[in-house]
PDB file of C-alpha atoms in Angstrom:
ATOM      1  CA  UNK A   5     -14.008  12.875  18.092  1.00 83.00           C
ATOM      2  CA  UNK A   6     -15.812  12.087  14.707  1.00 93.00           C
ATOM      3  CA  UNK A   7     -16.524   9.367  13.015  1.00 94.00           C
ATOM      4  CA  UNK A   8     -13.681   9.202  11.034  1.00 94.00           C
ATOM      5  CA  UNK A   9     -11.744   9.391  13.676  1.00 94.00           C
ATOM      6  CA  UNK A  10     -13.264   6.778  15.416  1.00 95.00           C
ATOM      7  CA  UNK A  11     -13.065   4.875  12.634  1.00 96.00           C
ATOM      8  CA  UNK A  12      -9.494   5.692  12.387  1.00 96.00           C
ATOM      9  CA  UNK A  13      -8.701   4.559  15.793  1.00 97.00           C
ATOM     10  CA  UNK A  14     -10.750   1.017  15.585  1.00 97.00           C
ATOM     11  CA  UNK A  15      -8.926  -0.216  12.615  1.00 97.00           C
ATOM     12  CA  UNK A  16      -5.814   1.451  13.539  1.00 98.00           C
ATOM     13  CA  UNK A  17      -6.366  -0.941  17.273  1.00 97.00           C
ATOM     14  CA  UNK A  18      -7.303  -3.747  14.218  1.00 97.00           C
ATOM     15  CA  UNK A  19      -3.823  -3.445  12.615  1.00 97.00           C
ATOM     16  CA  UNK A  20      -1.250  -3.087  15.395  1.00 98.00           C
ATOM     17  CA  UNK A  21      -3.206  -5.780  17.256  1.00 97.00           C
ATOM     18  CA  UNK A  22      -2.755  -8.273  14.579  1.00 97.00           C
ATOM     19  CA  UNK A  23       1.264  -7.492  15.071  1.00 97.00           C
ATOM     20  CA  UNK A  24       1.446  -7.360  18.584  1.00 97.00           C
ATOM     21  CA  UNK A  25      -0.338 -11.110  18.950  1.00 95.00           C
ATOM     22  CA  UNK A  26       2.012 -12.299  15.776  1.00 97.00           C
ATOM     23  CA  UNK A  27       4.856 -10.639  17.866  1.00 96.00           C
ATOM     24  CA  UNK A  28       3.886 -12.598  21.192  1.00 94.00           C
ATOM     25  CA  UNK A  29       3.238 -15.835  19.539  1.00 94.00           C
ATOM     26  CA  UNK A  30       6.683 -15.946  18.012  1.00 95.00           C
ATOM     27  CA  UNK A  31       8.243 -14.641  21.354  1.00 94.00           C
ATOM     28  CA  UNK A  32       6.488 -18.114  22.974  1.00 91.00           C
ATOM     29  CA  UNK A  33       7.647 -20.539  19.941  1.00 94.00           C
ATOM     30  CA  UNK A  34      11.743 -19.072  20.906  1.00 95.00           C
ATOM     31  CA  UNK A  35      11.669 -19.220  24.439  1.00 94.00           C
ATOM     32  CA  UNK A  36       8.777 -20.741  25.278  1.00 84.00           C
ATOM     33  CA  UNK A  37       7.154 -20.428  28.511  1.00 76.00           C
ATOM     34  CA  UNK A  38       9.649 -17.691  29.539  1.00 90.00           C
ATOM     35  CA  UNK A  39       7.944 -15.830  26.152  1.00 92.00           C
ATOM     36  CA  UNK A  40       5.481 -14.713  28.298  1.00 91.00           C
ATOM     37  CA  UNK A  41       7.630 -13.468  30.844  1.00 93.00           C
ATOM     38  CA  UNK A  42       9.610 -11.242  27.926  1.00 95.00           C
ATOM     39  CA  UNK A  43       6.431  -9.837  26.216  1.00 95.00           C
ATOM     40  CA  UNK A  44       4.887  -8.401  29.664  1.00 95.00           C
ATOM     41  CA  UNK A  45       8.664  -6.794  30.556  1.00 95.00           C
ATOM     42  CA  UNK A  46       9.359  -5.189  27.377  1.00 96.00           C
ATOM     43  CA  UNK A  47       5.463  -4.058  26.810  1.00 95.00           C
ATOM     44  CA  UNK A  48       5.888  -2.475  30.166  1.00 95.00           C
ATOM     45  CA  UNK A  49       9.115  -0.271  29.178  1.00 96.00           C
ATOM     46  CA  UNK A  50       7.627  -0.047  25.284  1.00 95.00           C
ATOM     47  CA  UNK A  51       3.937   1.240  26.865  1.00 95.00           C
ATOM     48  CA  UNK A  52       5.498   3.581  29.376  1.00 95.00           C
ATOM     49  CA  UNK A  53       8.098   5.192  26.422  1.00 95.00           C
ATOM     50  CA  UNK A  54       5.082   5.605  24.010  1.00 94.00           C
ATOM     51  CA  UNK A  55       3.081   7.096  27.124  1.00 93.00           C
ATOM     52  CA  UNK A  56       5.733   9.397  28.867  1.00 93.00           C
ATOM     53  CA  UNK A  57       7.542  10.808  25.121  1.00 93.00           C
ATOM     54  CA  UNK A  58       5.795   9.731  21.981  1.00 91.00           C
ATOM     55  CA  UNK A  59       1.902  10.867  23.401  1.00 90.00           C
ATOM     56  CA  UNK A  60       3.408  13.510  25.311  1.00 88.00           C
ATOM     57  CA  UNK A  61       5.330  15.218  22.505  1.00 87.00           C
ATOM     58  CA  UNK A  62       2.336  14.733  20.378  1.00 88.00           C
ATOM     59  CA  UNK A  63       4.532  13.121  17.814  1.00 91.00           C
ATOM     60  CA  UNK A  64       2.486  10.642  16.347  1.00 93.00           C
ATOM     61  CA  UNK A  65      -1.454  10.989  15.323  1.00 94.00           C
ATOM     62  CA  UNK A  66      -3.821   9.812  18.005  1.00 94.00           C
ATOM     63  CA  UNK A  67      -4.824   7.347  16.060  1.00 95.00           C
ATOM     64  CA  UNK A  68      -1.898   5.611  15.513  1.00 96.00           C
ATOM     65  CA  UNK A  69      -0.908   6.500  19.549  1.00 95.00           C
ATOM     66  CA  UNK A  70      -4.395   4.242  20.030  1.00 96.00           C
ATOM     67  CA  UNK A  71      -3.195   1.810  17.616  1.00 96.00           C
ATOM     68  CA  UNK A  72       0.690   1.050  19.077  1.00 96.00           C
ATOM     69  CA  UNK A  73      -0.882   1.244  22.675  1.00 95.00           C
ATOM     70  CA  UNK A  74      -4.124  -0.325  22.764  1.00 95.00           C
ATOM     71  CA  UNK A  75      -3.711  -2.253  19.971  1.00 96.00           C
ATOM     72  CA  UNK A  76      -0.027  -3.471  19.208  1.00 97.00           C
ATOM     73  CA  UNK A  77       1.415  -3.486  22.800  1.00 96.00           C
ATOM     74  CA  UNK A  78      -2.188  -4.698  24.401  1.00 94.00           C
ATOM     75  CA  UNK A  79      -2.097  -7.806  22.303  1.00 95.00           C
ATOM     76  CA  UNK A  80       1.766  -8.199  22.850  1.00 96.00           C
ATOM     77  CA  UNK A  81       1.260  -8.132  26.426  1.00 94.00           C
ATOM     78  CA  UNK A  82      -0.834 -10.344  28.602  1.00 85.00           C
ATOM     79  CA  UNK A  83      -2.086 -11.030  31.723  1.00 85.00           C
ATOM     80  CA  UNK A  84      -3.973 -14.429  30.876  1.00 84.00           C
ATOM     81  CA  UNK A  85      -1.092 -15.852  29.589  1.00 85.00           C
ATOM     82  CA  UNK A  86       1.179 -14.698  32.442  1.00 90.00           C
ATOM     83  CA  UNK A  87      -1.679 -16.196  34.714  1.00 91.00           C
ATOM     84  CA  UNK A  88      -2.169 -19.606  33.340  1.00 89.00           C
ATOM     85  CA  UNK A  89       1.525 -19.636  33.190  1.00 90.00           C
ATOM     86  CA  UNK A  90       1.804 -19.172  36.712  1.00 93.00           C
ATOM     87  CA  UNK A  91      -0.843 -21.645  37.289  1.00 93.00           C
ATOM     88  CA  UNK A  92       0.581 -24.552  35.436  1.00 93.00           C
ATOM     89  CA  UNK A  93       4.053 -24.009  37.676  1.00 94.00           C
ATOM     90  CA  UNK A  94       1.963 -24.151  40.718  1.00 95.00           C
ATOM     91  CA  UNK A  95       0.169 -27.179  39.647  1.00 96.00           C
ATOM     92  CA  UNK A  96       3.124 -29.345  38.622  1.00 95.00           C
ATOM     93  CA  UNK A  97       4.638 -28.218  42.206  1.00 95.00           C
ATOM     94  CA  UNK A  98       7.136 -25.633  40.559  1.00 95.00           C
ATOM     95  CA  UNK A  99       6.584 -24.069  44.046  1.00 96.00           C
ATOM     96  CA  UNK A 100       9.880 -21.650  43.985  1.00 97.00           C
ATOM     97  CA  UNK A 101      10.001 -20.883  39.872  1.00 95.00           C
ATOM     98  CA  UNK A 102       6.640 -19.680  40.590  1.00 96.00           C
ATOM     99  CA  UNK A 103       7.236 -16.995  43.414  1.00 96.00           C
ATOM    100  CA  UNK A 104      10.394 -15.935  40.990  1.00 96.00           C
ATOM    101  CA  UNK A 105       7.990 -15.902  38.144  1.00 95.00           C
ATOM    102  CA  UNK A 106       5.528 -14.295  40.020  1.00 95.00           C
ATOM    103  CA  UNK A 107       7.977 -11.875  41.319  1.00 96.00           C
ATOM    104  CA  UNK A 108      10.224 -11.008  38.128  1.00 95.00           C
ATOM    105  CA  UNK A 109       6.669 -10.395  36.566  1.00 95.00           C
ATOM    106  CA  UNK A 110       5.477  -7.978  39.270  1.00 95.00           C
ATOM    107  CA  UNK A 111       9.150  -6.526  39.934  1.00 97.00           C
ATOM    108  CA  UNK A 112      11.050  -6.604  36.270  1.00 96.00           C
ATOM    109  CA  UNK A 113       7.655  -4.804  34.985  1.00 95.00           C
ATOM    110  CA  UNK A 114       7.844  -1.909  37.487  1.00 97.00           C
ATOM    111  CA  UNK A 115      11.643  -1.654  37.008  1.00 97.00           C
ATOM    112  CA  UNK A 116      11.076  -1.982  32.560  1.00 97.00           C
ATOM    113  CA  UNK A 117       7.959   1.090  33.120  1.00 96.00           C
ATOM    114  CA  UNK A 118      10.363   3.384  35.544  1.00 97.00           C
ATOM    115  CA  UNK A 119      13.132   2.354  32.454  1.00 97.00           C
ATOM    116  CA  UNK A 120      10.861   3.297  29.985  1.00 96.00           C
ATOM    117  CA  UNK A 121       9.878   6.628  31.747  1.00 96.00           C
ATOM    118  CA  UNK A 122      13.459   7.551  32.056  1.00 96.00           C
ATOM    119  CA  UNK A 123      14.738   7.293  28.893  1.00 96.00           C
ATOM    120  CA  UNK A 124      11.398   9.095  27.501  1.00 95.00           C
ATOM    121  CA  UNK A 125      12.715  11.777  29.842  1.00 94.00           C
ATOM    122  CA  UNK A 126      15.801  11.744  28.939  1.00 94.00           C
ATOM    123  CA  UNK A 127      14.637  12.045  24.838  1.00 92.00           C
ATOM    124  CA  UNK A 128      11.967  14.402  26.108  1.00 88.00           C
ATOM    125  CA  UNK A 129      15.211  17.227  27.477  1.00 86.00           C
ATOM    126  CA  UNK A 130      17.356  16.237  24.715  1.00 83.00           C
ATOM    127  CA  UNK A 131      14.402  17.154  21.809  1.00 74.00           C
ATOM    128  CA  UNK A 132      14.035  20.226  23.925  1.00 74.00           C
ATOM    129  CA  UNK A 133      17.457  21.436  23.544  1.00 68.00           C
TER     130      UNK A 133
END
């Protein structure tokens, strides 16, 4: 890769990034602490889609594949947030909403990527045809 290129990836990761956090924030002002919970599920199904059909299909410029992965969707999604999230239930004895936060997390985000990888199949056979 040259330099532009590289260049072309870092502030593509800049711009999408700035989106993605924007997006999250106003995901945790509506629904609060469950804004978290929304932004992990549909990253998962958004980051397996652009992996399994928009990458794969070549459709997009690798910069901008950099920039809506890395950038928008890894600042959408979180795992510090969904941490301290689970924390804070633990600590103020939320014992139960924890394990189903815990477990929608874990659960809903390998169900939203096996989502996401169907229907980029499913766009993948009917591009194809």
């Amino acid at each position: 890769m040259n330099k532009i290129e590289k260049l072309k990836c870092y502030l593509s990761i800049i711009f999408f990034a700035f989106f993605g956090g924007i997006s999250r924030y106003y995901l945790g002002k509506c629904w609060h602490s469950n804004g978290t919970l929304i932004a992990n599920l549909t990253g998962c199904f958004l980051l397996s889609l652009l992996t399994y059909y928009i990458i794969e299909k070549e459709f997009l410029s690798n910069w901008i594949n950099v920039g809506l992965g890395t950038g928008f969707i890894g600042a959408y999604t979180t795992f510090s947030s969904f941490t301290m999230d689970f924390v804070k239930l633990i600590n103020t004895q939320q014992i139960i909403h924890a394990i189903l936060y815990l477990s929608i997390s874990i659960i809903g985000g390998f169900i939203c990527v096996v989502l996401g990888y169907l229907l980029a199949v499913k766009l993948g056979k009917k591009a194809t045809k």
